[in-house]
Coordinates of C-alpha atoms in Angstrom, one line a residue:
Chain S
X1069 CA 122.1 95.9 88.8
X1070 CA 119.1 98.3 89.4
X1071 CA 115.6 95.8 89.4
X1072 CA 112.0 97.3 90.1
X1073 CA 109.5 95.1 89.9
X1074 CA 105.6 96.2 90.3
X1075 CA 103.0 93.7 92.0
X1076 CA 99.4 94.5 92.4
X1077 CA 97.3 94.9 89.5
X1078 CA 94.3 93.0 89.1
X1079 CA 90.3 93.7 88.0
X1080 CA 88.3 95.8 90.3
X1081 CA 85.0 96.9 89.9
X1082 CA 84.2 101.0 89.6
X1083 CA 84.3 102.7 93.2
X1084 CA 86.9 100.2 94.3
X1085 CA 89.9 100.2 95.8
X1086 CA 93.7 98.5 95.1
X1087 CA 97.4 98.1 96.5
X1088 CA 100.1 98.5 94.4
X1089 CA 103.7 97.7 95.6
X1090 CA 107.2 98.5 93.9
X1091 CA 109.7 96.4 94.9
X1092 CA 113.1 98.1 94.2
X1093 CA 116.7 96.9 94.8
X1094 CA 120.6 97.7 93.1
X1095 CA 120.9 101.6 94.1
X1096 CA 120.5 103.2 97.6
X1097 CA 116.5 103.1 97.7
X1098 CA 116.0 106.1 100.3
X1099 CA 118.2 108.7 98.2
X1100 CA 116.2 108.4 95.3
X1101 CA 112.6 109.9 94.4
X1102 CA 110.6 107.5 93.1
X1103 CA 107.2 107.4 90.8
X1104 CA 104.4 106.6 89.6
X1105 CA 103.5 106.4 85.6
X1106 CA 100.9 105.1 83.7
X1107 CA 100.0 104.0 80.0
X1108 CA 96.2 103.4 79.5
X1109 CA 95.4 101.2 76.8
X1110 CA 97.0 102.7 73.1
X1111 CA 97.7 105.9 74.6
X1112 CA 100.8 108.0 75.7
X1113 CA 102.1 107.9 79.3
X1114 CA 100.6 110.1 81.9
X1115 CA 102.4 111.2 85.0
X1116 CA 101.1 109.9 88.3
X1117 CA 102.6 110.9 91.5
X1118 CA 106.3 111.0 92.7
X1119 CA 107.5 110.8 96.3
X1120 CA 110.6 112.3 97.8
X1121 CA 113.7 110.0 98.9
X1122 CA 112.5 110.0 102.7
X1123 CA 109.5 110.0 101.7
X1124 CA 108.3 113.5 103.4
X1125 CA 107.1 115.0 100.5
X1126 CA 104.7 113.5 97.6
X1127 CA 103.2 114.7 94.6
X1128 CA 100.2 114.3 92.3
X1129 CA 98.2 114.6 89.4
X1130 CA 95.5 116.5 88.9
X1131 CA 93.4 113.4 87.8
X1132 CA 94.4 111.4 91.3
X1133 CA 94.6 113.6 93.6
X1134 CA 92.5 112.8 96.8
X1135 CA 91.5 109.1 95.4
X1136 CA 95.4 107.9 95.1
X1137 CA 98.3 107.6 98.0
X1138 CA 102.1 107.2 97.1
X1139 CA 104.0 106.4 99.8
X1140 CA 107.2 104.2 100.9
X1141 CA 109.1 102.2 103.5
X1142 CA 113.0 102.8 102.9
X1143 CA 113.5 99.8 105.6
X1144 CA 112.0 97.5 102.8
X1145 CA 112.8 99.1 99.5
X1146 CA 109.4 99.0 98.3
X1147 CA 106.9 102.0 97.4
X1148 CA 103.1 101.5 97.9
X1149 CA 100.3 103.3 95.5
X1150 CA 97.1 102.6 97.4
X1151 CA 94.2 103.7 95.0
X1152 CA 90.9 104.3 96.0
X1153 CA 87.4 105.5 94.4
X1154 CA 88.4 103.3 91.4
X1155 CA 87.3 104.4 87.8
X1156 CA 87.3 103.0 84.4
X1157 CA 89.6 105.8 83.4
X1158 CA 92.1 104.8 85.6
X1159 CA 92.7 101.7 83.6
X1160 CA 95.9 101.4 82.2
X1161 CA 99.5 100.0 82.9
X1162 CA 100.8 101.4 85.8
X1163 CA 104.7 101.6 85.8
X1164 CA 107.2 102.5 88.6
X1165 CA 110.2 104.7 87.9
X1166 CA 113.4 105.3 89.7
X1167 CA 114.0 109.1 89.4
X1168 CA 117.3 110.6 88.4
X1169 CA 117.5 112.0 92.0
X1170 CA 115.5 113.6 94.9
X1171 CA 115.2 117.4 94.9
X1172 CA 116.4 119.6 92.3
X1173 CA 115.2 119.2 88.6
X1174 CA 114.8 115.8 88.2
X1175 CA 113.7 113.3 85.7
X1176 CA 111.1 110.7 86.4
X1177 CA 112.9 107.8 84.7
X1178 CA 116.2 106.5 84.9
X1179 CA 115.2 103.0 85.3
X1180 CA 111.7 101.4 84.7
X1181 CA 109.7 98.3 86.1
X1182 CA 107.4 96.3 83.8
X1183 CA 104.5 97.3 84.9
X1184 CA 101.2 96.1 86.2
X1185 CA 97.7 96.0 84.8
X1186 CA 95.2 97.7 86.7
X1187 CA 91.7 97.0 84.9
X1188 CA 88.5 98.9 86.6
X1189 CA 85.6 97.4 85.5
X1190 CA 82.0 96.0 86.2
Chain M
X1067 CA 100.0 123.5 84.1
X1068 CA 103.0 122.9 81.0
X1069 CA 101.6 121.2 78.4
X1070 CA 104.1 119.5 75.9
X1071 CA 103.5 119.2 72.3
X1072 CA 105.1 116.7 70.1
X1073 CA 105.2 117.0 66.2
X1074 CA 104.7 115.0 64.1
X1075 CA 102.3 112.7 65.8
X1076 CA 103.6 109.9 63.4
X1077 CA 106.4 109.9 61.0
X1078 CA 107.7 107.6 58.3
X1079 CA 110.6 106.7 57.2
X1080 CA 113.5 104.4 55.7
X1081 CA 116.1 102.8 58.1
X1082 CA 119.9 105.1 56.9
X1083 CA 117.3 108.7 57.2
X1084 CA 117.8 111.1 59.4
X1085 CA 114.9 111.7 61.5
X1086 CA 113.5 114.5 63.8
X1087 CA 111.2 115.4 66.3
X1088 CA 110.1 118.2 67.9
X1089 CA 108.7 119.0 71.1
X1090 CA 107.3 122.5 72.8
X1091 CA 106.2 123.4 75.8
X1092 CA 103.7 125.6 76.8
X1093 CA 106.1 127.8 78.8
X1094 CA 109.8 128.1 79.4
X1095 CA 111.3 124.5 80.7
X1096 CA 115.2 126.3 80.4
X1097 CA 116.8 122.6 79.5
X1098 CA 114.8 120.2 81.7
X1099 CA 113.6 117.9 79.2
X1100 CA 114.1 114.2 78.8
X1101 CA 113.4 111.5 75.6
X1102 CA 112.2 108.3 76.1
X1103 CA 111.9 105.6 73.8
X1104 CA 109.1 103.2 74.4
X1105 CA 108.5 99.7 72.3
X1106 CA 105.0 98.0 71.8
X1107 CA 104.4 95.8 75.3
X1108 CA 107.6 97.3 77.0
X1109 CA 108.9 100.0 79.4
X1110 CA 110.0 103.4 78.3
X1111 CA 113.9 103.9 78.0
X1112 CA 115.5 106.7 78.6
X1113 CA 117.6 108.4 75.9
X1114 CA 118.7 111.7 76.6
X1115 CA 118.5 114.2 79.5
X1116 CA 119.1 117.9 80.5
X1117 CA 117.6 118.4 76.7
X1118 CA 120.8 117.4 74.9
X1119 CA 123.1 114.5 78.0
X1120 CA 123.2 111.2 76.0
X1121 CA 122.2 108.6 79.0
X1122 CA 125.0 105.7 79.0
X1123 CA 124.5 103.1 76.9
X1124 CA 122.5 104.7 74.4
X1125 CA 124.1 105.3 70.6
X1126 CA 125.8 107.9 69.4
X1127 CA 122.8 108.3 66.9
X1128 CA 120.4 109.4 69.0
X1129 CA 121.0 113.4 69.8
X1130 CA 119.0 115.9 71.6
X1131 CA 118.7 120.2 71.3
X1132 CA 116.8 122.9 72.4
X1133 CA 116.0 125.1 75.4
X1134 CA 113.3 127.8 76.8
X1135 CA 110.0 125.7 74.7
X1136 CA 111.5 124.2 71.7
X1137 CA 113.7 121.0 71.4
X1138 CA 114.2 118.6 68.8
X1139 CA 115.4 114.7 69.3
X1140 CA 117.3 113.8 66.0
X1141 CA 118.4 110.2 64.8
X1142 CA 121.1 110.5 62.7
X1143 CA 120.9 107.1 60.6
X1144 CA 117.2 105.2 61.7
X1145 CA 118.3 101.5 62.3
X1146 CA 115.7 98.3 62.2
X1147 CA 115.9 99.1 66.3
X1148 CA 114.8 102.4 66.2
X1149 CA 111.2 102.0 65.3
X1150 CA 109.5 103.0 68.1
X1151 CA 106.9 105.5 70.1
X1152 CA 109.6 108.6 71.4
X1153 CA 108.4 111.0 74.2
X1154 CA 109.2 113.8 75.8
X1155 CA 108.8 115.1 78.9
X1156 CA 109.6 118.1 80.9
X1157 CA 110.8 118.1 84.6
X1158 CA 111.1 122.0 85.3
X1159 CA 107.5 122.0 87.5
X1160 CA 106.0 118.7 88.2
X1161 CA 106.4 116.5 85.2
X1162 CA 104.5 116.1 81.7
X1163 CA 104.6 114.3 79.2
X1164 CA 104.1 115.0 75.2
X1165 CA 101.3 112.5 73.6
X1166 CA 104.6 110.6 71.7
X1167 CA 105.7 110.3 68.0
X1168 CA 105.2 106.8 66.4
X1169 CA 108.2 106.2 63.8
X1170 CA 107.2 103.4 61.5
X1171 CA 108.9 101.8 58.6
X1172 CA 107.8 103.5 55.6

């Protein structure tokens, strides 16, 4: 049985920085692409950043890029979103997604964690 | 950039009609589009990929259509169940997301 489960989320102020983790487990972790999606509060869901199956390659939105890192350890089966330069706008749930494979076309979402609550605020 | 358009932004209706919803993008996606279904406080589920593959599990109500920048996700008889926030989202470059379709009970 396929289980993600996000850890991480918390209150930080403006400017500030957090660790999310993605624990994963049930499929062969390293030959999937895994991402990043989030919900802010009563609004759709917004792409965040993907990372290939070994991890060499990652991807990112416009709205993160250069404040958020995606990466992995394939030894662990857990993904790591390390955000930085914190703003309220990046409040939301923040949910990890096990993608429908690792090059090609693929979807972001075969399989879905819970999520985790990031709130940036002073 | 491919920006994805859902319409309507909310629908009504009765649990037995058939519903639809549409979805363009901003540019040729050939067939890489995907439906979720997402309930209030929950994950999204996925529904259908390739624009018309019915994921496992999911019933035989739920269909998908389309190709190039127009696609349509149709339920053939809403059930209780089926009230829900559906999105759509593209996977031909990078990945996007519509802004969703809330079905309500009319």
């Amino acid at each position: 049985e396929v289980q993600i489960v996000e850890s991480g989320g918390g209150l930080v102020q403006p400017g500030g920085s957090l660790r999310l983790s993605c624990a994963a487990s049930g499929f062969t972790f390293s030959t999937y692409a895994m991402s990043w999606v989030r919900q802010a509060p009563g609004k759709g869901l917004e792409w965040v950043s993907s990372i290939t199956g070994s991890g060499g390659s990652t991807y990112y939105a416009d709205s993160v890029k250069g404040r958020f890192t995606f990466s992995r350890d394939n030894s662990k089966n857990t993904l790591y979103l390390q955000m930085n330069s914190l703003r309220a706008e990046d409040t939301a749930v923040y949910y990890c997604a096990k993608a429908s494979g690792t090059s090609g076309y693929y979807y972001l979402g075969d399989y879905w964690g819970q999520g985790t609550l990031v709130t940036v605020s002073s | 950039d491919i920006q994805m358009t859902q319409s309507p932004s909310t629908l009504s209706a009765s649990v037995g009609d058939r519903v639809t919803i549409t979805c363009r993008a901003s540019q040729s996606i050939a067939g890489w589009l995907a439906w979720y279904q997402q309930k209030p406080g929950k994950a999204p589920k996925l529904l259908i990929y390739k624009a018309s593959s019915l994921e496992s599990g999911v019933p035989s109500r739920f269909g998908g259509s389309g190709s190039g920048t127009e696609f349509t996700l149709t339920i053939s008889s809403l059930q209780p169940d089926d009230f829900a926030t559906y999105y759509c989202q593209q996977y031909n470059s990078y990945w996007t997301f519509g802004q969703g379709t809330k079905v309500e009970i009319k």
